[in-house]
Short mmCIF file of C-alpha atoms and ligand atoms in Angstrom, two decimals:
data_model
loop_
_atom_site.label_atom_id
_atom_site.label_comp_id
_atom_site.label_asym_id
_atom_site.label_seq_id
_atom_site.Cartn_x
_atom_site.Cartn_y
_atom_site.Cartn_z
CA MET A 1 0.00 0.00 0.00
CA LYS A 2 1.24 3.48 -0.83
CA ARG A 3 2.37 5.50 2.14
CA HIS A 4 3.30 9.12 2.74
CA LEU A 5 6.90 10.13 2.43
CA ASN A 6 8.24 13.54 3.47
CA LEU A 7 11.46 14.82 2.02
CA THR A 8 13.01 17.86 0.37
CA VAL A 9 13.60 17.71 -3.37
CA ASN A 10 15.54 20.53 -5.02
CA SER A 11 15.00 22.76 -1.95
CA GLU A 12 11.22 22.22 -1.98
CA PRO A 13 9.58 20.28 0.87
CA ARG A 14 7.39 17.54 -0.59
CA GLN A 15 4.89 15.02 0.71
CA ILE A 16 4.43 12.14 -1.70
CA LEU A 17 2.43 8.90 -1.72
CA VAL A 18 4.86 6.11 -2.61
CA GLU A 19 4.75 2.31 -2.79
CA PRO A 20 6.89 0.66 -0.04
CA TYR A 21 9.07 -1.15 -2.59
CA TYR A 22 9.79 1.86 -4.83
CA SER A 23 13.34 3.03 -5.40
CA LEU A 24 14.23 6.69 -5.02
CA LEU A 25 14.78 6.70 -8.81
CA ASP A 26 11.28 5.40 -9.59
CA MET A 27 9.80 7.82 -7.08
CA LEU A 28 11.56 10.80 -8.72
CA ARG A 29 10.57 9.77 -12.24
CA ASP A 30 7.09 8.24 -11.78
CA GLU A 31 5.67 10.24 -8.88
CA LEU A 32 7.42 13.61 -9.21
CA HIS A 33 7.92 13.42 -13.01
CA LEU A 34 11.50 14.59 -12.59
CA THR A 35 12.70 12.64 -15.62
CA GLY A 36 16.09 14.37 -15.85
CA THR A 37 17.42 11.55 -13.68
CA LYS A 38 17.84 8.57 -16.03
CA LYS A 39 17.38 4.82 -15.62
CA GLY A 40 20.12 3.07 -17.56
CA CYS A 41 20.62 -0.28 -15.84
CA ASP A 42 18.65 -0.27 -12.55
CA GLU A 43 21.62 -2.22 -11.11
CA GLY A 44 23.96 0.45 -9.79
CA ASP A 45 26.45 0.04 -12.62
CA CYS A 46 25.90 2.92 -15.06
CA GLY A 47 25.54 5.99 -12.82
CA ALA A 48 22.83 7.57 -15.04
CA CYS A 49 20.55 7.78 -11.98
CA THR A 50 23.06 9.69 -9.80
CA VAL A 51 21.52 12.31 -7.48
CA LEU A 52 22.82 14.02 -4.36
CA LEU A 53 21.34 12.55 -1.18
CA ASN A 54 22.12 14.80 1.77
CA GLY A 55 24.89 16.34 -0.32
CA VAL A 56 26.67 13.21 -1.52
CA PRO A 57 26.29 11.39 -4.85
CA VAL A 58 24.38 8.09 -4.79
CA THR A 59 22.87 5.84 -7.44
CA SER A 60 19.17 6.47 -6.79
CA CYS A 61 18.22 3.06 -8.25
CA LEU A 62 19.88 1.47 -5.18
CA VAL A 63 18.06 3.59 -2.59
CA LEU A 64 14.69 2.62 -1.13
CA ALA A 65 12.46 5.67 -1.54
CA HIS A 66 11.09 5.41 2.00
CA SER A 67 14.60 5.24 3.44
CA ALA A 68 15.09 8.81 2.14
CA HIS A 69 12.48 10.31 4.49
CA ASP A 70 13.51 13.72 5.83
CA ALA A 71 16.44 13.77 3.43
CA GLU A 72 17.53 16.47 1.01
CA VAL A 73 17.67 15.28 -2.57
CA THR A 74 19.17 17.29 -5.42
CA THR A 75 18.53 16.21 -9.01
CA VAL A 76 19.86 17.74 -12.20
CA GLU A 77 16.67 19.83 -12.36
CA GLY A 78 17.73 21.55 -9.13
CA LEU A 79 21.04 22.94 -10.38
CA ALA A 80 20.17 25.87 -12.66
CA THR A 81 19.03 29.12 -11.06
CA ARG A 82 17.29 32.23 -12.35
CA GLU A 83 20.75 33.54 -13.22
CA GLY A 84 21.46 30.60 -15.52
CA LEU A 85 23.05 27.18 -15.70
CA HIS A 86 25.18 25.74 -12.92
CA PRO A 87 28.93 26.18 -13.73
CA VAL A 88 29.25 22.42 -14.32
CA GLN A 89 26.31 22.41 -16.74
CA GLN A 90 27.73 25.48 -18.48
CA ALA A 91 31.12 23.82 -18.87
CA PHE A 92 29.62 20.61 -20.29
CA ALA A 93 27.88 22.72 -22.93
CA GLU A 94 30.98 24.79 -23.71
CA TYR A 95 33.46 21.91 -23.86
CA GLY A 96 31.21 19.44 -25.68
CA GLY A 97 31.04 17.12 -22.68
CA LEU A 98 27.96 15.43 -24.09
CA GLN A 99 26.71 13.82 -27.27
CA CYS A 100 23.48 11.79 -26.91
CA GLY A 101 23.09 13.20 -23.39
CA PHE A 102 21.74 10.10 -21.65
CA CYS A 103 24.64 9.83 -19.18
CA THR A 104 24.92 13.59 -18.73
CA PRO A 105 22.64 14.25 -15.74
CA GLY A 106 24.43 11.49 -13.83
CA LEU A 107 27.89 12.72 -14.79
CA ILE A 108 26.97 16.27 -13.86
CA MET A 109 25.69 15.20 -10.45
CA SER A 110 28.87 13.20 -9.80
CA ALA A 111 30.94 16.24 -10.80
CA VAL A 112 28.91 18.54 -8.55
CA GLY A 113 29.38 16.03 -5.71
CA LEU A 114 33.15 16.01 -6.29
CA LEU A 115 33.47 19.81 -6.40
CA GLU A 116 31.55 20.18 -3.13
CA LYS A 117 34.23 18.05 -1.46
CA ASN A 118 37.30 19.06 -3.44
CA PHE A 119 37.31 22.35 -5.34
CA ASP A 120 40.81 21.83 -6.72
CA PRO A 121 40.83 18.28 -8.14
CA THR A 122 43.61 16.83 -10.28
CA GLU A 123 42.67 15.13 -13.52
CA GLU A 124 43.27 11.79 -11.81
CA GLU A 125 40.83 12.74 -9.05
CA VAL A 126 38.23 13.77 -11.62
CA ARG A 127 38.56 10.45 -13.45
CA TYR A 128 38.31 8.55 -10.17
CA ALA A 129 35.19 10.51 -9.17
CA ILE A 130 33.39 9.61 -12.40
CA GLY A 131 34.51 5.96 -12.33
CA GLY A 132 30.91 5.00 -11.54
CA ASN A 133 29.44 6.78 -14.58
CA LEU A 134 29.34 5.09 -17.97
CA CYS A 135 29.29 7.11 -21.19
CA ARG A 136 29.08 5.29 -24.51
CA CYS A 137 29.55 8.38 -26.72
CA THR A 138 32.18 10.86 -25.61
CA GLY A 139 35.20 8.77 -24.67
CA TYR A 140 35.32 10.90 -21.48
CA THR A 141 38.07 13.28 -22.64
CA LYS A 142 35.77 16.26 -23.08
CA VAL A 143 33.81 15.31 -19.98
CA VAL A 144 37.00 15.52 -17.93
CA GLN A 145 38.00 18.81 -19.59
CA ALA A 146 34.58 20.24 -18.77
CA ILE A 147 34.80 19.24 -15.10
CA MET A 148 38.34 20.63 -14.79
CA ALA A 149 37.17 23.90 -16.36
CA ALA A 150 34.15 24.11 -14.05
CA ALA A 151 36.43 23.54 -11.05
CA GLU A 152 38.74 26.32 -12.16
CA GLN A 153 35.80 28.67 -12.59
CA ALA A 154 34.31 27.82 -9.23
CA ARG A 155 37.57 28.37 -7.32
CA PRO A 156 37.59 31.45 -5.13
CA MET B 1 8.89 -5.16 -9.89
CA ALA B 2 9.45 -7.13 -6.67
CA ARG B 3 6.95 -6.04 -4.02
CA PHE B 4 7.41 -5.96 -0.27
CA GLU B 5 6.26 -4.03 2.76
CA TYR B 6 8.70 -1.53 4.27
CA LEU B 7 9.41 -1.38 8.00
CA GLU B 8 11.95 0.87 9.66
CA ALA B 9 13.69 0.23 12.95
CA HIS B 10 15.19 2.97 15.12
CA THR B 11 16.75 0.75 17.77
CA VAL B 12 18.39 -2.67 17.72
CA ARG B 13 15.62 -4.03 19.94
CA GLN B 14 12.97 -2.76 17.54
CA ALA B 15 14.74 -4.35 14.58
CA LEU B 16 14.89 -7.72 16.35
CA SER B 17 11.23 -7.65 17.29
CA MET B 18 10.13 -6.58 13.78
CA TYR B 19 12.14 -9.46 12.41
CA ARG B 20 10.64 -11.96 14.89
CA ARG B 21 7.11 -10.85 14.09
CA HIS B 22 7.49 -11.47 10.35
CA ALA B 23 9.96 -14.36 10.24
CA PRO B 24 10.70 -16.15 8.02
CA ASN B 25 9.47 -13.86 5.20
CA VAL B 26 11.59 -10.92 6.21
CA ARG B 27 15.05 -9.50 5.52
CA TYR B 28 17.15 -6.73 7.03
CA VAL B 29 18.46 -4.07 4.69
CA ALA B 30 21.21 -1.53 5.41
CA GLY B 31 22.59 0.27 2.34
CA SER B 32 20.35 -1.99 0.18
CA THR B 33 22.99 -2.16 -2.59
CA ASP B 34 23.04 -5.96 -2.55
CA PHE B 35 19.41 -6.29 -1.54
CA LEU B 36 17.82 -4.32 -4.38
CA ILE B 37 19.90 -6.17 -6.99
CA ARG B 38 18.96 -9.61 -5.63
CA SER B 39 15.36 -8.59 -5.21
CA ARG B 40 15.14 -7.41 -8.83
CA MET B 41 16.80 -10.61 -10.03
CA GLY B 42 14.15 -12.55 -8.14
CA ASN B 43 16.63 -14.28 -5.80
CA TRP B 44 15.35 -12.64 -2.64
CA ASN B 45 11.58 -12.27 -2.24
CA PRO B 46 10.83 -11.22 1.34
CA GLU B 47 7.33 -10.00 2.18
CA TYR B 48 8.83 -7.48 4.59
CA VAL B 49 12.07 -5.58 4.71
CA VAL B 50 13.29 -4.13 8.00
CA ASN B 51 15.45 -1.12 7.22
CA ILE B 52 18.17 -0.82 9.86
CA GLN B 53 19.88 2.17 8.23
CA HIS B 54 18.40 4.71 10.66
CA ILE B 55 19.53 3.05 13.91
CA PRO B 56 21.92 5.61 15.48
CA ALA B 57 23.63 3.01 17.69
CA LEU B 58 24.93 1.23 14.58
CA GLN B 59 26.29 4.39 12.96
CA ARG B 60 29.09 5.22 15.39
CA THR B 61 32.73 5.00 14.38
CA SER B 62 35.55 5.63 16.82
CA PHE B 63 39.28 5.15 17.14
CA SER B 64 41.63 5.27 20.09
CA ARG B 65 45.22 4.07 20.36
CA ARG B 66 44.20 1.97 23.34
CA ASN B 67 41.02 0.34 22.08
CA GLY B 68 41.67 0.36 18.36
CA LEU B 69 38.98 0.90 15.77
CA ARG B 70 35.28 0.40 16.36
CA LEU B 71 33.07 0.46 13.33
CA GLY B 72 29.31 0.53 13.70
CA ALA B 73 27.84 -1.97 11.23
CA LEU B 74 26.39 0.94 9.22
CA THR B 75 29.76 2.62 8.60
CA THR B 76 29.81 3.27 4.87
CA VAL B 77 32.62 2.18 2.60
CA GLN B 78 33.18 5.85 1.71
CA THR B 79 33.70 6.63 5.41
CA LEU B 80 36.33 3.87 5.60
CA GLN B 81 38.12 5.46 2.65
CA ASP B 82 38.03 9.01 4.05
CA HIS B 83 38.54 8.32 7.77
CA GLU B 84 41.89 9.70 8.87
CA SER B 85 42.52 7.03 11.50
CA VAL B 86 41.73 4.27 9.02
CA GLN B 87 44.12 5.78 6.46
CA THR B 88 46.83 6.18 9.09
CA HIS B 89 46.54 3.03 11.20
CA TYR B 90 44.71 0.52 8.98
CA PRO B 91 45.82 1.55 5.48
CA ALA B 92 44.89 -1.78 3.84
CA LEU B 93 41.28 -1.13 4.84
CA ALA B 94 41.28 2.39 3.37
CA ALA B 95 42.86 1.01 0.18
CA ALA B 96 40.21 -1.73 0.02
CA ALA B 97 37.51 0.93 0.33
CA ALA B 98 39.16 2.97 -2.43
CA SER B 99 39.07 -0.06 -4.75
CA PHE B 100 35.36 -0.60 -4.11
CA ALA B 101 32.76 0.23 -6.82
CA GLY B 102 32.28 3.96 -7.51
CA VAL B 103 31.62 6.82 -5.12
CA GLN B 104 27.82 6.57 -5.58
CA VAL B 105 27.81 2.96 -4.31
CA ARG B 106 30.48 3.61 -1.63
CA ASN B 107 28.24 6.29 -0.14
CA LEU B 108 25.50 3.67 0.34
CA ALA B 109 27.27 0.33 0.90
CA THR B 110 27.93 -0.51 4.55
CA VAL B 111 30.76 -2.53 6.02
CA GLY B 112 28.20 -4.66 7.91
CA GLY B 113 26.42 -5.41 4.63
CA ASN B 114 29.70 -6.37 2.98
CA ILE B 115 30.40 -8.82 5.82
CA CYS B 116 26.86 -10.26 6.07
CA ASN B 117 26.58 -10.64 2.32
CA ALA B 118 29.62 -12.93 2.67
CA SER B 119 30.75 -12.81 -0.95
CA PRO B 120 34.15 -14.52 -1.34
CA ALA B 121 35.10 -11.41 -3.37
CA GLY B 122 33.89 -8.79 -0.84
CA ASP B 123 36.59 -6.13 -0.98
CA THR B 124 36.71 -5.10 2.67
CA LEU B 125 37.01 -8.71 3.87
CA PRO B 126 40.68 -9.61 3.21
CA ALA B 127 41.78 -6.39 4.94
CA LEU B 128 39.45 -6.95 7.90
CA LEU B 129 40.86 -10.50 8.19
CA ALA B 130 44.41 -9.13 8.09
CA PHE B 131 43.54 -6.83 11.02
CA ASN B 132 41.99 -9.63 13.12
CA ALA B 133 38.52 -8.10 13.09
CA GLN B 134 35.94 -9.23 15.65
CA CYS B 135 32.23 -9.15 14.85
CA LEU B 136 29.77 -8.19 17.60
CA SER B 137 26.23 -9.38 17.06
CA THR B 138 22.93 -9.42 18.91
CA GLY B 139 20.78 -12.54 18.86
CA PRO B 140 17.15 -12.56 17.77
CA GLU B 141 15.53 -14.15 20.84
CA GLN B 142 16.77 -12.63 24.08
CA GLY B 143 19.00 -10.00 22.52
CA GLU B 144 22.07 -11.91 23.70
CA GLN B 145 25.38 -10.53 22.46
CA ARG B 146 28.32 -12.47 21.14
CA SER B 147 31.65 -11.76 19.55
CA THR B 148 32.97 -13.87 16.67
CA ALA B 149 36.37 -13.60 15.03
CA LEU B 150 35.80 -12.64 11.38
CA ASP B 151 37.93 -15.64 10.50
CA GLU B 152 35.20 -17.90 11.92
CA PHE B 153 32.30 -15.83 10.64
CA PHE B 154 31.96 -17.18 7.08
CA THR B 155 30.64 -20.69 6.48
CA GLY B 156 30.33 -20.63 2.68
CA PRO B 157 29.53 -18.33 -0.24
CA GLY B 158 26.80 -16.00 1.06
CA ARG B 159 26.64 -17.86 4.38
CA THR B 160 27.69 -16.80 7.88
CA VAL B 161 27.38 -18.01 11.47
CA LEU B 162 24.58 -15.48 12.12
CA GLU B 163 21.27 -17.09 13.15
CA PRO B 164 18.18 -15.90 11.26
CA GLY B 165 17.36 -12.48 12.66
CA GLU B 166 20.70 -12.03 14.43
CA LEU B 167 22.01 -8.52 13.84
CA LEU B 168 25.66 -7.63 13.26
CA THR B 169 26.17 -4.48 15.32
CA GLU B 170 29.86 -3.61 15.44
CA ILE B 171 33.22 -4.57 14.00
CA ARG B 172 36.26 -4.18 16.24
CA LEU B 173 39.85 -3.99 15.06
CA PRO B 174 42.54 -4.38 17.71
CA ARG B 175 44.79 -1.40 18.38
CA PRO B 176 47.51 -0.79 15.82
CA GLU B 177 50.98 -2.17 16.61
CA PRO B 178 53.95 0.16 16.08
CA ASN B 179 56.15 -0.53 13.02
CA THR B 180 53.27 -1.94 11.04
CA GLY B 181 52.45 -1.47 7.37
CA SER B 182 49.63 -2.87 5.28
CA LEU B 183 48.12 -2.76 1.81
CA TYR B 184 45.24 -4.27 -0.17
CA ILE B 185 45.52 -4.88 -3.89
CA LYS B 186 42.52 -5.80 -6.01
CA HIS B 187 43.02 -7.33 -9.42
CA SER B 188 40.04 -7.10 -11.76
CA PRO B 189 39.36 -6.85 -15.50
CA ARG B 190 38.25 -3.19 -15.27
CA GLY B 191 39.89 -0.45 -13.24
CA ALA B 192 36.58 0.77 -11.80
CA MET B 193 33.23 -0.76 -10.94
CA ASP B 194 34.34 -4.37 -11.13
CA ILE B 195 34.40 -7.36 -8.84
CA ALA B 196 37.77 -8.68 -7.71
CA THR B 197 39.30 -11.55 -9.69
CA VAL B 198 41.68 -11.78 -6.74
CA GLY B 199 42.10 -9.50 -3.73
CA VAL B 200 45.01 -9.70 -1.29
CA ALA B 201 45.63 -7.78 1.93
CA SER B 202 48.86 -8.09 3.90
CA ALA B 203 49.76 -6.51 7.22
CA VAL B 204 53.36 -6.76 8.46
CA THR B 205 54.73 -5.77 11.89
CA LEU B 206 58.49 -5.48 12.23
CA ALA B 207 60.49 -6.13 15.38
CA ALA B 208 62.58 -3.33 16.94
CA ASP B 209 65.56 -4.31 14.76
CA ARG B 210 63.37 -3.45 11.73
CA ARG B 211 64.60 -6.55 9.93
CA THR B 212 62.74 -9.34 11.67
CA CYS B 213 59.10 -10.00 10.95
CA LYS B 214 57.39 -9.86 14.33
CA ASP B 215 53.95 -10.60 12.94
CA VAL B 216 52.27 -10.95 9.57
CA ARG B 217 48.67 -11.56 8.53
CA ILE B 218 47.47 -12.18 4.99
CA GLY B 219 43.85 -12.17 3.82
CA LEU B 220 42.86 -13.61 0.43
CA GLY B 221 39.67 -12.79 -1.49
CA ALA B 222 37.92 -14.51 -4.41
CA VAL B 223 40.10 -17.62 -4.33
CA ALA B 224 38.10 -19.95 -2.04
CA PRO B 225 34.43 -20.43 -1.02
CA THR B 226 34.95 -17.70 1.61
CA PRO B 227 37.59 -15.02 2.16
CA ILE B 228 40.47 -16.77 3.96
CA ARG B 229 43.63 -16.21 5.96
CA ALA B 230 46.83 -17.65 4.46
CA TYR B 231 48.03 -19.14 7.76
CA ALA B 232 50.72 -21.43 6.36
CA ALA B 233 52.24 -18.56 4.39
CA GLU B 234 52.23 -16.33 7.47
CA GLY B 235 54.07 -19.07 9.41
CA ILE B 236 56.94 -18.97 6.93
CA LEU B 237 57.63 -15.29 7.57
CA ARG B 238 56.71 -14.80 11.21
CA GLY B 239 59.79 -14.64 13.45
CA ASN B 240 62.18 -14.66 10.50
CA GLU B 241 64.29 -12.05 8.80
CA ILE B 242 62.68 -10.14 5.93
CA THR B 243 64.68 -10.93 2.81
CA PRO B 244 63.68 -11.14 -0.85
CA GLU B 245 63.86 -14.93 -0.45
CA SER B 246 61.69 -15.13 2.65
CA LEU B 247 59.07 -12.83 1.08
CA ALA B 248 59.05 -14.94 -2.08
CA ALA B 249 58.68 -18.17 -0.09
CA CYS B 250 55.78 -16.67 1.82
CA ALA B 251 54.06 -15.56 -1.40
CA GLU B 252 54.58 -19.01 -2.92
CA GLU B 253 52.89 -20.62 0.07
CA ALA B 254 49.93 -18.20 -0.21
CA ARG B 255 49.59 -19.27 -3.82
CA ASN B 256 49.35 -22.90 -2.69
CA THR B 257 46.73 -22.03 -0.07
CA ALA B 258 44.34 -20.62 -2.68
CA SER B 259 41.73 -23.03 -4.05
CA PRO B 260 40.02 -20.89 -6.67
CA ILE B 261 37.48 -21.80 -9.35
CA ASP B 262 37.22 -20.95 -13.05
CA ASP B 263 34.75 -18.20 -13.89
CA VAL B 264 34.30 -15.30 -16.32
CA ARG B 265 36.88 -13.20 -14.47
CA GLY B 266 39.67 -15.73 -14.63
CA SER B 267 40.65 -19.39 -14.60
CA ALA B 268 41.70 -21.17 -11.43
CA VAL B 269 45.29 -21.47 -12.70
CA TYR B 270 45.43 -17.76 -13.48
CA ARG B 271 43.96 -16.84 -10.10
CA LYS B 272 46.54 -18.92 -8.21
CA GLU B 273 49.30 -17.21 -10.16
CA ILE B 274 47.88 -13.78 -9.31
CA VAL B 275 47.68 -14.67 -5.60
CA GLY B 276 51.44 -15.22 -5.61
CA VAL B 277 52.09 -11.93 -7.41
CA LEU B 278 49.77 -9.82 -5.26
CA THR B 279 50.92 -11.39 -2.01
CA LEU B 280 54.52 -10.50 -2.83
CA ARG B 281 53.57 -6.93 -3.86
CA THR B 282 51.45 -6.29 -0.79
CA LEU B 283 54.14 -7.72 1.49
CA GLU B 284 56.87 -5.58 -0.07
CA ARG B 285 54.78 -2.41 0.26
CA ALA B 286 53.74 -3.31 3.78
CA VAL B 287 57.38 -3.74 4.80
CA GLU B 288 58.22 -0.38 3.18
CA MET B 289 55.44 1.31 5.14
CA ALA B 290 56.46 -0.42 8.37
CA ARG B 291 59.99 0.96 7.93
CA ASP B 292 59.31 4.47 6.62
CA GLY B 293 56.09 5.25 8.39
CA THR B 294 53.17 6.17 6.21
CA MET B 295 52.55 6.18 2.49
CA ALA B 296 50.48 9.01 1.00
CA PHE B 297 46.89 7.89 0.58
CA GLU B 298 46.93 8.96 -3.08
CA THR B 299 49.78 6.50 -3.69
CA GLN B 300 47.94 3.72 -1.88
CA ARG B 301 44.82 4.38 -3.90
CA ARG B 302 46.82 4.17 -7.10
CA LEU B 303 48.28 0.85 -5.99
CA ALA B 304 44.98 -0.55 -4.75
CA VAL B 305 43.47 -1.42 -8.13
CA GLN B 306 45.60 -3.30 -10.62
CA ALA B 307 43.36 -3.90 -13.60
CA ALA B 308 43.89 -6.04 -16.67
CA PHE B 309 42.67 -3.29 -19.03
C1 FAD C 401 27.08 -1.53 -8.74
C2 FAD C 401 27.61 -2.27 -7.57
C3 FAD C 401 28.98 -2.35 -7.36
C4 FAD C 401 29.50 -3.06 -6.29
N1 FAD C 401 30.85 -3.10 -6.14
C5 FAD C 401 31.37 -3.80 -5.10
C6 FAD C 401 32.79 -3.85 -4.92
O1 FAD C 401 33.57 -3.27 -5.69
N2 FAD C 401 33.27 -4.58 -3.89
C7 FAD C 401 32.44 -5.25 -3.02
O2 FAD C 401 32.92 -5.88 -2.10
N3 FAD C 401 31.10 -5.20 -3.16
C8 FAD C 401 30.54 -4.50 -4.18
N4 FAD C 401 29.18 -4.46 -4.33
C9 FAD C 401 28.32 -5.20 -3.41
C10 FAD C 401 27.71 -4.39 -2.25
O3 FAD C 401 27.72 -3.02 -2.52
C11 FAD C 401 28.45 -4.64 -0.93
O4 FAD C 401 28.40 -6.00 -0.59
C12 FAD C 401 27.93 -3.78 0.22
O5 FAD C 401 28.91 -3.68 1.23
C13 FAD C 401 26.65 -4.30 0.85
O6 FAD C 401 26.26 -3.42 1.89
P1 FAD C 401 24.77 -2.87 2.02
O7 FAD C 401 24.70 -2.07 3.26
O8 FAD C 401 24.33 -2.22 0.78
O9 FAD C 401 23.98 -4.27 2.20
P2 FAD C 401 22.43 -4.62 2.00
O10 FAD C 401 22.15 -4.82 0.57
O11 FAD C 401 21.57 -3.70 2.77
O12 FAD C 401 22.43 -6.05 2.74
C14 FAD C 401 23.19 -7.13 2.24
C15 FAD C 401 22.86 -8.39 3.05
O13 FAD C 401 23.39 -8.30 4.36
C16 FAD C 401 22.38 -8.34 5.35
N5 FAD C 401 22.75 -7.35 6.35
C17 FAD C 401 23.19 -6.07 6.11
N6 FAD C 401 23.56 -5.47 7.27
C18 FAD C 401 23.33 -6.38 8.25
C19 FAD C 401 23.54 -6.37 9.67
N7 FAD C 401 24.05 -5.29 10.29
N8 FAD C 401 23.23 -7.47 10.39
C20 FAD C 401 22.73 -8.58 9.76
N9 FAD C 401 22.51 -8.65 8.44
C21 FAD C 401 22.82 -7.57 7.68
C22 FAD C 401 21.09 -8.06 4.62
O14 FAD C 401 20.00 -8.71 5.24
C23 FAD C 401 21.37 -8.64 3.24
O15 FAD C 401 21.15 -10.02 3.25
C24 FAD C 401 28.62 -3.73 -5.39
C25 FAD C 401 27.24 -3.64 -5.57
C26 FAD C 401 26.73 -2.92 -6.65
C27 FAD C 401 25.25 -2.83 -6.83
S1 FES C 402 20.22 3.19 -13.36
FE1 FES C 402 21.13 3.40 -11.43
S2 FES C 402 23.20 2.99 -11.88
FE2 FES C 402 22.26 2.54 -13.77
S1 FES C 403 26.78 11.27 -24.18
FE1 FES C 403 25.83 9.48 -24.88
S2 FES C 403 26.20 8.10 -23.25
FE2 FES C 403 27.35 9.80 -22.69
#
């Protein structure tokens, strides 16, 4: 039976009716219609479903929706502001960090998660941080360039 | 989609009683990274899950030079990687965490789940064996507590000594000995997001002369039905001088201890060979660390995954 779940999604407090067996990913896509977060494998392997849960990147297909009660969730839809794109989004666009775009929301959330922890990453650290994100198009070179550029821009 | 009812416990006692009420069609979940996969594959079909992730008593992590390291069962793999005391005093465990999946899974996966899931390839397990970990658990009936050496915890692939409903609560690692070094190396086809073909953790303690091996413990992963200690190999080195020959003899014995199987990640013959190679490499690095103090974590992380591609 569906039950109420209270949590904050992209800075907005929400109360949602969710099945007990739903994943956070299915809840975001099916109940909140936040379809920016992608379902690639539903097995934790591809990283397309990456969101920030209480500030850290997680594969939302591996999280039970009800376990996220009272949590803060940030999806790719929560990054842009009235002023424009998030610096990481902007850099992906400028550096050609995407082709088909399916992996992009996940990669961007992993990058945002990295930069919150480490605003001056080496290229090796960037590659390690996106080790859990698969991209079948770009070959990662431009993805890494974009994240390095975003980091540089974000540095005080 | 697999369907189940969701229950959430906030204390150990509550978890045990929820489990009792719904046994046998019930399963605990912590990070749920193994659970949701098995549930979607149809291997695990409980009617109820009891989520233990929000039990504060299982979330505590502490270190003191006197008591060693205490890890609440819910300590995440990412916490193991980042924790300063783990990096400093139990480096093989931090390296094991660094070799584990990607950051998104490390932020969810718990050390208790890695132990209870009892995969022969579980990445934290060889290092925990090499540090003589003890597992504290609370029984399902009267809430009785017991402590089991990790070495006696696994009974087969996916099987442990825990009774149905018994909860693993804490993992204790004895205090670090001076002049000790340790490292875990995982060998897998891919450099990220793969399961170990072979994983080896070695911890070496040198005597005051810095030449004699005072103590050594070696944990092997993915080469037997459970993670194992290479006792015979340890016996060759313990009490003897560290020389290239004694290290090689020890590694050769570890190779003989392994009883791996053929699977998609490697043949049994190949795995045995790799056990010898990784045992020697982890021993050499452990001796280096025991002599020179620490090794930068970045270096350890680089060494921790040695991929085929
Ligand atoms: C994409 C992906 C990559 C992975 N990569 C790796 C890897 O590189 N290395 C590796 O070792 N593993 C890996 N795993 C496996 C998994 O993440 C680990 O085994 C993890 O540590 C399990 O912890 P959890 O908290 O998620 O367990 P859960 O899924 O919550 O539980 C696992 C099992 O343990 C039981 N359990 C959990 N906690 C307790 C407790 N305190 N007391 C009693 N029973 C308990 C549960 O009932 C269940 O049967 C990976 C998994 C995925 C999906
Ligand atoms: S959909 Fe979650 S990791 Fe692929
Ligand atoms: S841009 Fe197509 S999968 Fe990455």
